[in-house]
Short mmCIF file of C-alpha atoms (C1' of nucleotides) in Angstrom, two decimals:
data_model
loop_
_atom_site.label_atom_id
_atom_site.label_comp_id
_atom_site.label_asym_id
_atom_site.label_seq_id
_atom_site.Cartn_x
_atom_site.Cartn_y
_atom_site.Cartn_z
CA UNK A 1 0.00 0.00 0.00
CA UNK A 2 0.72 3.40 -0.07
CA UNK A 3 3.42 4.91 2.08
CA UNK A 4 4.63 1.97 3.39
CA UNK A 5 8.45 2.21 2.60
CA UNK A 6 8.26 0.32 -1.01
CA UNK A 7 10.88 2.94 -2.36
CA UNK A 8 13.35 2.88 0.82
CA UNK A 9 13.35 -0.96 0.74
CA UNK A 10 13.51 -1.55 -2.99
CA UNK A 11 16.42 0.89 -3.27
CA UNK A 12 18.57 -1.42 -1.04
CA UNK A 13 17.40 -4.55 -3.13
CA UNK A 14 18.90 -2.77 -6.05
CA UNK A 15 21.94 -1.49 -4.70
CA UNK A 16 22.16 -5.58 -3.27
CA UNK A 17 21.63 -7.43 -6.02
CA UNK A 18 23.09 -4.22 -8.12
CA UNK A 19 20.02 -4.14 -10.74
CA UNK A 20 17.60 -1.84 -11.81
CA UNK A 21 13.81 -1.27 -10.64
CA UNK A 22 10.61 -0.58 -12.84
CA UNK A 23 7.63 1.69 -11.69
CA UNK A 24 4.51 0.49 -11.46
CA UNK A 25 2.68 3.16 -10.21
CA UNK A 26 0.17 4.45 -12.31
CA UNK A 27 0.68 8.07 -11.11
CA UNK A 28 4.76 8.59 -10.89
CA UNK A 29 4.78 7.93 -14.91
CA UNK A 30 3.76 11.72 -15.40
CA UNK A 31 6.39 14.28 -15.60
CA UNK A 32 3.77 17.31 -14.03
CA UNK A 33 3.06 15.70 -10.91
CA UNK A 34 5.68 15.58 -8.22
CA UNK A 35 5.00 16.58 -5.20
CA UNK A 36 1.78 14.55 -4.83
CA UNK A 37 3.29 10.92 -6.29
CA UNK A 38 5.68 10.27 -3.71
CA UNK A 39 7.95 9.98 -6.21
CA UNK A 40 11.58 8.82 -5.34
CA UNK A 41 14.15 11.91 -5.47
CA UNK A 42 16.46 13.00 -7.82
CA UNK A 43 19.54 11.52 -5.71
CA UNK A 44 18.07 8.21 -5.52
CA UNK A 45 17.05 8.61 -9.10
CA UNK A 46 20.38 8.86 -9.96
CA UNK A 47 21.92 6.19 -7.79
CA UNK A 48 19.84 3.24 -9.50
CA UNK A 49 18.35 3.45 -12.33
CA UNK A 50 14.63 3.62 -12.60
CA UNK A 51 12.14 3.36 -15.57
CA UNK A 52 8.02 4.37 -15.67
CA UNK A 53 9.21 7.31 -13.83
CA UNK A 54 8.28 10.47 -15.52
CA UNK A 55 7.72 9.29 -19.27
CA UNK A 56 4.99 10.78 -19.98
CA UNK A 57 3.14 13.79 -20.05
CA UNK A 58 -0.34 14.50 -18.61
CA UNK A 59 -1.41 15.02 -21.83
CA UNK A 60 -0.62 11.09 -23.15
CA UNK A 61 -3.36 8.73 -23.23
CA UNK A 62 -2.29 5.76 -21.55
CA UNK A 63 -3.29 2.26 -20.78
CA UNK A 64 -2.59 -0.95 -18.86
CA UNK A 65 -1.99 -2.43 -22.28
CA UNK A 66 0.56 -0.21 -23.18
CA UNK A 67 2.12 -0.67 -20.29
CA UNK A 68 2.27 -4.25 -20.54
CA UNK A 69 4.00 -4.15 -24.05
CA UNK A 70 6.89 -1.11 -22.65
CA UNK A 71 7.27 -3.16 -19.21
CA UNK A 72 8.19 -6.34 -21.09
CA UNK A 73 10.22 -5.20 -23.96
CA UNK A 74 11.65 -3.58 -21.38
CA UNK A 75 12.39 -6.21 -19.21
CA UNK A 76 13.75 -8.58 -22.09
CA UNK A 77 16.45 -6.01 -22.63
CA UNK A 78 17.26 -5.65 -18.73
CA UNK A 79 17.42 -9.49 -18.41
CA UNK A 80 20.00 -9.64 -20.74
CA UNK A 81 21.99 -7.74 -18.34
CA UNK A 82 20.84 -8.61 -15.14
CA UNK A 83 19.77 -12.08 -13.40
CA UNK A 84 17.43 -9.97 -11.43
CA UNK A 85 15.20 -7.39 -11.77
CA UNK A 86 12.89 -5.57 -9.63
CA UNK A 87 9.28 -4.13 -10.13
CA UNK A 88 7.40 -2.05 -7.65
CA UNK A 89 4.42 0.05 -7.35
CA UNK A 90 0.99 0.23 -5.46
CA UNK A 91 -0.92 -0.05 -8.65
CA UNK A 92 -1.92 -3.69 -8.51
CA UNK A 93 -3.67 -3.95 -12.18
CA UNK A 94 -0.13 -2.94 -13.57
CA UNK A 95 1.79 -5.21 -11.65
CA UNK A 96 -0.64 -7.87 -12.13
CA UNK A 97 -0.65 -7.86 -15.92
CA UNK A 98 3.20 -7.82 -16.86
CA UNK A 99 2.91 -10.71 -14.20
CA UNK A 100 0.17 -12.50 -15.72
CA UNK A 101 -0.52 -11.20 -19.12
CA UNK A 102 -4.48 -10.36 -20.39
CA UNK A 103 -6.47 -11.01 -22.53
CA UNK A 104 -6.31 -10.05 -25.96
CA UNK A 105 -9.51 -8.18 -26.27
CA UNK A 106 -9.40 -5.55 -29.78
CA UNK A 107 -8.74 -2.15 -29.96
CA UNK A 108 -11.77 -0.19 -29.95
CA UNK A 109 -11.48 3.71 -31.26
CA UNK A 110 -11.70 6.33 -28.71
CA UNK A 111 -14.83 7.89 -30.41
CA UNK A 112 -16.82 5.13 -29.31
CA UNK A 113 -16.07 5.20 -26.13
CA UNK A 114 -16.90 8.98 -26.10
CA UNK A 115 -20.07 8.57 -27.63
CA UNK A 116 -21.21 5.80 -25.09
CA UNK A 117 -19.84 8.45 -22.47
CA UNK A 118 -22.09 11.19 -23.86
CA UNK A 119 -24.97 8.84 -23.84
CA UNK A 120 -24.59 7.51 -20.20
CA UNK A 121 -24.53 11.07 -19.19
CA UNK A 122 -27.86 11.86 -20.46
CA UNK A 123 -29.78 8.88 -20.41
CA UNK A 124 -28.51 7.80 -17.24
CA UNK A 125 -27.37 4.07 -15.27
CA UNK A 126 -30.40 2.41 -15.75
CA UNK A 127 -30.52 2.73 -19.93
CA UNK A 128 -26.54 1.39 -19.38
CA UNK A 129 -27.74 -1.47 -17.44
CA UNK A 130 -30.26 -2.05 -19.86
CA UNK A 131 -27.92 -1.70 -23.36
CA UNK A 132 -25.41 -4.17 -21.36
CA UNK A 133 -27.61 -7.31 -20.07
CA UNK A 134 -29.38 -6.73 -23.94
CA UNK A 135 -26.12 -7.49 -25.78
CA UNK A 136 -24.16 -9.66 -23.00
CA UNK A 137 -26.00 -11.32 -20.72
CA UNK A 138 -23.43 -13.09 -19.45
CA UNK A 139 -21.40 -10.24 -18.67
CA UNK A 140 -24.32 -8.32 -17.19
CA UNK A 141 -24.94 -11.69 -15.22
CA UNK A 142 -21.44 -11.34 -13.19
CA UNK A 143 -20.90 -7.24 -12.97
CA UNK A 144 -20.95 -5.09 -10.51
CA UNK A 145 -24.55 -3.57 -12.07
CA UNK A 146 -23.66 -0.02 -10.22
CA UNK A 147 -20.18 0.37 -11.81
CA UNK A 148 -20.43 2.49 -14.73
CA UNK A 149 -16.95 2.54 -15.86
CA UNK A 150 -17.18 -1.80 -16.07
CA UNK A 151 -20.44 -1.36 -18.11
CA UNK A 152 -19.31 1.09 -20.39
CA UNK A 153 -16.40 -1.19 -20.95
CA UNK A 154 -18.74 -3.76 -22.59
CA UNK A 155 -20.55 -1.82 -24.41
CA UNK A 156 -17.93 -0.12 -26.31
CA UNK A 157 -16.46 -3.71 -27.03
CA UNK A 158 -19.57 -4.62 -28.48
CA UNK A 159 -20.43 -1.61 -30.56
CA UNK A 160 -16.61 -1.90 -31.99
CA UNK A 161 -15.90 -5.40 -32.51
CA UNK A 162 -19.82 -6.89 -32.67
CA UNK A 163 -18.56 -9.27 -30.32
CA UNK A 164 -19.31 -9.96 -26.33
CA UNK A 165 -16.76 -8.55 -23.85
CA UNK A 166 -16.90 -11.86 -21.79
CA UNK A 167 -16.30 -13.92 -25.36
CA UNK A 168 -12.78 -12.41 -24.59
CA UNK A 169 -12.35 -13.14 -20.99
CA UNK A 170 -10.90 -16.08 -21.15
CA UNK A 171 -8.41 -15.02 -17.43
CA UNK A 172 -6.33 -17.29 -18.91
CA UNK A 173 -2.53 -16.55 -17.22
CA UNK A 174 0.19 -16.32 -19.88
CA UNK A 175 3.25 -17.99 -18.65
CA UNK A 176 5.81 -15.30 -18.88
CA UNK A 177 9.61 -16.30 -20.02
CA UNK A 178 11.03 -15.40 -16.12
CA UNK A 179 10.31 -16.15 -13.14
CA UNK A 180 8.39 -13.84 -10.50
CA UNK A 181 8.78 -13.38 -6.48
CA UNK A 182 6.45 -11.83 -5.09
CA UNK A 183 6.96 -9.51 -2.09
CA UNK A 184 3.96 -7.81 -0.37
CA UNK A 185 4.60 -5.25 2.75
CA UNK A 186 2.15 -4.06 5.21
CA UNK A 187 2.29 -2.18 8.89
CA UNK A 188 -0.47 -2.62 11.41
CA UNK A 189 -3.14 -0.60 10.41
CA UNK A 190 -2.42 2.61 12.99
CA UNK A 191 1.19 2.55 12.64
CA UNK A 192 0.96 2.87 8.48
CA UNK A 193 -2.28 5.38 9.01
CA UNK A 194 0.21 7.62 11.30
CA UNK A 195 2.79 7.80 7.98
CA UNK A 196 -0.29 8.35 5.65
CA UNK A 197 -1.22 11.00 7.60
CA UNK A 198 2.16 12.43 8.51
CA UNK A 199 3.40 11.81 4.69
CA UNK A 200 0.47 14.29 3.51
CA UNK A 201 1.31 16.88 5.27
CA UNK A 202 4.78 16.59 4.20
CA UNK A 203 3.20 16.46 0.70
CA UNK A 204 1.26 20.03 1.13
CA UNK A 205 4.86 21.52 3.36
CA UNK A 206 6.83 20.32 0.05
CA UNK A 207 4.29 22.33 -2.40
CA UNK A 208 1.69 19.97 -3.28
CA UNK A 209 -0.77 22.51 -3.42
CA UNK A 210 1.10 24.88 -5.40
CA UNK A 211 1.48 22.37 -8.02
CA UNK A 212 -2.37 21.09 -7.74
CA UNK A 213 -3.27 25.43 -8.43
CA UNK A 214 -1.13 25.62 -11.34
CA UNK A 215 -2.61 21.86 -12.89
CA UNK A 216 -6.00 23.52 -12.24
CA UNK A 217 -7.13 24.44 -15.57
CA UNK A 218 -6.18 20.92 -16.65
CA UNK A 219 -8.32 19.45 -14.08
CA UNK A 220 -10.48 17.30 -16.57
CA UNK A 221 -7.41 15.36 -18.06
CA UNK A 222 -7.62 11.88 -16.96
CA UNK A 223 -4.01 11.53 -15.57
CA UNK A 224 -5.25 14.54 -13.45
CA UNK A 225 -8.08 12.55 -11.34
CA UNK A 226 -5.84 11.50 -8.98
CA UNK A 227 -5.80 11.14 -4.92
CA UNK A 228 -4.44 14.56 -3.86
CA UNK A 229 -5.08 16.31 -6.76
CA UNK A 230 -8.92 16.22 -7.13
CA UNK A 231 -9.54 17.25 -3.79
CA UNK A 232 -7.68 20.43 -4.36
CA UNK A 233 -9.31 21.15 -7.10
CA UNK A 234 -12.44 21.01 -4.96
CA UNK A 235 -11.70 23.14 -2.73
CA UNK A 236 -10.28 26.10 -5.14
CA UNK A 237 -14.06 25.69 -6.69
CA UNK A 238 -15.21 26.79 -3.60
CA UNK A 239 -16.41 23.26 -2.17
CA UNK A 240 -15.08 23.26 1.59
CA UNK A 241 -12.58 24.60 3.38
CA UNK A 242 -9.20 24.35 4.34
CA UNK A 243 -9.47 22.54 7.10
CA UNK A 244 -12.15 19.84 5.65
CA UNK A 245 -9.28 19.49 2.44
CA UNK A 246 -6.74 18.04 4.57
CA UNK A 247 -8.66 15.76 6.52
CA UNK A 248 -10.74 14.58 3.08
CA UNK A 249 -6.79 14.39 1.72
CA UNK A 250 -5.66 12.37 4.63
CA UNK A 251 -8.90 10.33 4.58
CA UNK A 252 -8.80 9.52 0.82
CA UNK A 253 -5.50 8.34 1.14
CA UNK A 254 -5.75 6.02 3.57
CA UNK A 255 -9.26 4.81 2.20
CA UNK A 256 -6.33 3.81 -0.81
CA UNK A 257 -4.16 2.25 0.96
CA UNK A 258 -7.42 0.00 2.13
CA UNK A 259 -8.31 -0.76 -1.56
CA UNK A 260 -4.41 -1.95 -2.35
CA UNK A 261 -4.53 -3.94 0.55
CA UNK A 262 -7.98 -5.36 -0.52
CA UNK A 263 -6.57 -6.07 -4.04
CA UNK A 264 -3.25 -8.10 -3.02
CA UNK A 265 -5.05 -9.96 -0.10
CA UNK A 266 -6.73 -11.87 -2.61
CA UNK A 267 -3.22 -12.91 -4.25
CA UNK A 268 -1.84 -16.04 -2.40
CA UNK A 269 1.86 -15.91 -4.10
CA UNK A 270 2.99 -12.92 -1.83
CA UNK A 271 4.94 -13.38 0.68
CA UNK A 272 3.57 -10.72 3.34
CA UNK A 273 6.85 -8.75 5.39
CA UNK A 274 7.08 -6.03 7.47
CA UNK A 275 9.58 -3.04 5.83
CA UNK A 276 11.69 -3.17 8.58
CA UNK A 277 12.50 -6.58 8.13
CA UNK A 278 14.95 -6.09 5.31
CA UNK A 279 17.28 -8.77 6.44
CA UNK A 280 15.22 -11.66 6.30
CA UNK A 281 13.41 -10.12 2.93
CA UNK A 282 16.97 -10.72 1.41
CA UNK A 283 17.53 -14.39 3.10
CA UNK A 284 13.88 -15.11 1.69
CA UNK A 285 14.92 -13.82 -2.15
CA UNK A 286 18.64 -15.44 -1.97
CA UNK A 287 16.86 -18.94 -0.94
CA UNK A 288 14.37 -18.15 -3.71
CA UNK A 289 16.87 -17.36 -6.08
CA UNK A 290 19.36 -20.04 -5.27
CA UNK A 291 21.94 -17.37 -3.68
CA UNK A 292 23.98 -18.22 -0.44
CA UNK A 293 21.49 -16.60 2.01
CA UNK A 294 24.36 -16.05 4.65
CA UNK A 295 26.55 -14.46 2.00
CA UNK A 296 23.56 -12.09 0.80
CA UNK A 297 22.71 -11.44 4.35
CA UNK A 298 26.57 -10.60 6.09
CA UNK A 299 26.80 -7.54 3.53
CA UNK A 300 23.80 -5.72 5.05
"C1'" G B 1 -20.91 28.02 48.18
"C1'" G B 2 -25.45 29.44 44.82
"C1'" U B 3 -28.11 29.09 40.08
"C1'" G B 4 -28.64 27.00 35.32
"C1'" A B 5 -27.39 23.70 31.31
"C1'" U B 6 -25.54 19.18 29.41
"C1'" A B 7 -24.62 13.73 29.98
"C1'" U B 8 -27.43 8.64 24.00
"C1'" A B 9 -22.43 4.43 18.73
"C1'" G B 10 -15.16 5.91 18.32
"C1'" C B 11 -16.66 11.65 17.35
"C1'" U B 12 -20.72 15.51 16.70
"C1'" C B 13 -25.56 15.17 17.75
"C1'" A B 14 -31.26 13.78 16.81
"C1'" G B 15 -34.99 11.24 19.48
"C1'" U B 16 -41.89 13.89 18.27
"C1'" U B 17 -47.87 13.50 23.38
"C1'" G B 18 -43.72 7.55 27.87
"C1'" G B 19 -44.14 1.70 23.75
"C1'" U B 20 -36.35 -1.12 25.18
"C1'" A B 21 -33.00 3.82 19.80
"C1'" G B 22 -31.34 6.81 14.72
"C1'" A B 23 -28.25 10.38 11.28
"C1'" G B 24 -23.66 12.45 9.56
"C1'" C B 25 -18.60 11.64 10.01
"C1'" A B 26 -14.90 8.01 11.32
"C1'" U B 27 -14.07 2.69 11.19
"C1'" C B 28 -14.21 -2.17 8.98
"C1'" G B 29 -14.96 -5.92 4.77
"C1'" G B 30 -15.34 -6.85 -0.53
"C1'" A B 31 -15.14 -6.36 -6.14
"C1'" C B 32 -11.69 -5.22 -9.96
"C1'" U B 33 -8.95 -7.69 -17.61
"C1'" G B 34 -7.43 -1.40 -22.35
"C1'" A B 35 -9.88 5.31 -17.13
"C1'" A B 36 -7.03 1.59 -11.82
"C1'" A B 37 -4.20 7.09 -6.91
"C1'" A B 38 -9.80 5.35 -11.27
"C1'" U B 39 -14.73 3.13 -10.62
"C1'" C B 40 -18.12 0.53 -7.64
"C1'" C B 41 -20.59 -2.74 -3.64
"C1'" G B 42 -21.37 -3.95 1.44
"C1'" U B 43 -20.90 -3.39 7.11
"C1'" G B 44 -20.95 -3.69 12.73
"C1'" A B 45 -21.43 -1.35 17.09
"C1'" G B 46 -24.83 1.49 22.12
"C1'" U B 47 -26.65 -2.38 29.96
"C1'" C B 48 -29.35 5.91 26.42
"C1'" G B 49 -23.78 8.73 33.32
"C1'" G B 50 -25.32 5.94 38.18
"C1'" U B 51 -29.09 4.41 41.92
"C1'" G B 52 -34.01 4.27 43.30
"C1'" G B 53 -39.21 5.55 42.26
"C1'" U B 54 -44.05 6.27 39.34
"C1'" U B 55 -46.10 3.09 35.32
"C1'" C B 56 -48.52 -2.81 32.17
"C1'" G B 57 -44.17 -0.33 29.95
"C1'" A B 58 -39.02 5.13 30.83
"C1'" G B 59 -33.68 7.55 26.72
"C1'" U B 60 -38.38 10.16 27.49
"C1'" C B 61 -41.74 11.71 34.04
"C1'" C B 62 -39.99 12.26 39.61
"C1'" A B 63 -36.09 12.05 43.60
"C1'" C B 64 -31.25 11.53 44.90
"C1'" U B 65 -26.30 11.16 43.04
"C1'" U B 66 -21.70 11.69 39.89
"C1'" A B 67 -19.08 14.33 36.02
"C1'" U B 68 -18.46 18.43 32.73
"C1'" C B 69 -19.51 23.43 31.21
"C1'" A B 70 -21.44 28.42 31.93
"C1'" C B 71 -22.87 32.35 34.95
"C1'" C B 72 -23.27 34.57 40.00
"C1'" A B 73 -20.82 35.17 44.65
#
RNA sequence: GGUGAUAUAGCUCAGUUGGUAGAGCAUCGGACUGAAAAUCCGUGAGUCGGUGGUUCGAGUCCACUUAUCACCA
């Protein structure tokens, strides 16, 4: 989850097994937002390198799919170089599908998806239920019927392939050529809401807000609706005030950290540490990886 | 010391003419296949400050009591 100490901790796996990491964190790829992305700094930028940090713009459109294509051709060029490699990031979808792969579902054009947009907007949930359980039933059958942007979804894949969205879902995984470990960190509940908490106002000290005012006019670009960001935007329409944004700020961001947890719960292949526990997260790897563990572990 | 007010869910409070309790916030759990820091679904909990009384029945009325606050000395 969020503010946990993934960057401390997967800086010293680098350094360790002297390698390179990969971002996956949906929010750090964009080179306008800083101060609210927890991104690493420029030092530790420099000491290791880093990739899906700052390569794009705001203004790109970008996709888990397009991720998963950069990630591994990516990786196939850092394997050649290293016997290790490390990935790390809260956003679980991203991590999940260089992992695992997807589905190969078409590419439906972005006008489509607009105009089913436009339409939900004025016609309202209830004519998108209806439009979805009329061409997929079996879709409709297993959604969550309140989620708009998982209705939409199927819609558009109908109206731009004239083919069901769950004739595609196979879940199949897609056995990738390297192997994964995976590592999952956690605090008790208080002690991690205490750094959430204590990590925002950091955040708005460091100039989060100044960089959240001058993003404003961009406010509708998807990169842009983003934890931290959104509320600001709030309150400089006028919504609440100062006081009220930083606890909705501080609440929305643990309320994350709750949904990340929710999301790698359900994934039995982590191995669940504590960030403190460095040392026996490198025994655990070296055993994994066929390393001497005492040789891995003297040089902490 | 005197007078008055308040005491109900973790917090702020509501509770109509007496029929064993609710709302917001917080919390907690879950879903997730091309928007994912997004989007959505669900949830528990209170010996109504304490004791006694009136009553078929009291958070609601009465007495005493404890705590807090305000004002007056």
């Amino acid at each position: 989850p969020t503010a946990v100490g993934k960057s401390d901790l997967c800086l010293n796996l680098a350094k360790k097994f002297q390698t390179e990491i990969l971002s996956c964190d949906s929010r750090q790829f964009y080179q306008e937002m800083n101060r609210g992305t927890a991104k690493p700094s420029s030092e530790e930028l420099a000491e290791i390198p880093h990739h899906f940090i700052n390569n794009l713009t705001i203004h790109d459109s970008y996709d888990v799919r397009k991720y998963e294509e950069e990630a591994l051709a990516l990786l196939g060029q850092l394997f050649q170089k290293h016997g290790v490699v490390i990935l790390t990031g809260g956003t679980g979808l991203f991590a999940d599908v260089v992992v695992n792969g997807m589905d190969a579902i078409p590419e439906v054009a972005p006008e489509i998806r607009e105009e089913i947009i436009q339409e939900y907007q004025s016609k309202g949930l209830t004519w998108l239920q209806g439009a979805v359980e009329e061409v997929d039933p079996e879709f409709y059958a297993q959604v969550d019927r309140g989620n708009p942007q998982r209705l939409m979804r199927a819609l558009e894949i109908w109206r731009g392939t004239g083919l069901k969205f769950s004739s595609f879902r196979t879940k199949k995984k897609i056995k990738r050529p390297f192997e994964v470990i995976k590592i999952g960190l956690d605090r008790p509940r208080e002690e991690l809401y205490k750094r959430i908490d204590s990590r925002m106002d950091q955040m708005l000290s460091e100039g989060l807000f100044e960089e959240a005012e001058g993003l404003f006019e961009k406010r509708e670009l998807n990169a842009l609706q983003t934890l931290g960001y959104t509320e600001i935007f709030d309150f400089l329409e006028g919504k609440y005030d100062k006081e009220e944004l930083i606890r909705l700020l501080k609440r929305n961001s643990r309320r994350y950290a709750k949904r990340q947890l929710t999301w790698f719960r359900r994934d039995p292949l982590i191995h669940w540490f504590h960030p403190s526990e460095e040392r026996e997260i490198l025994a655990f790897l070296a055993n994994q990886i066929g390393l001497n563990p005492p040789k891995v572990a003297t040089q902490l």
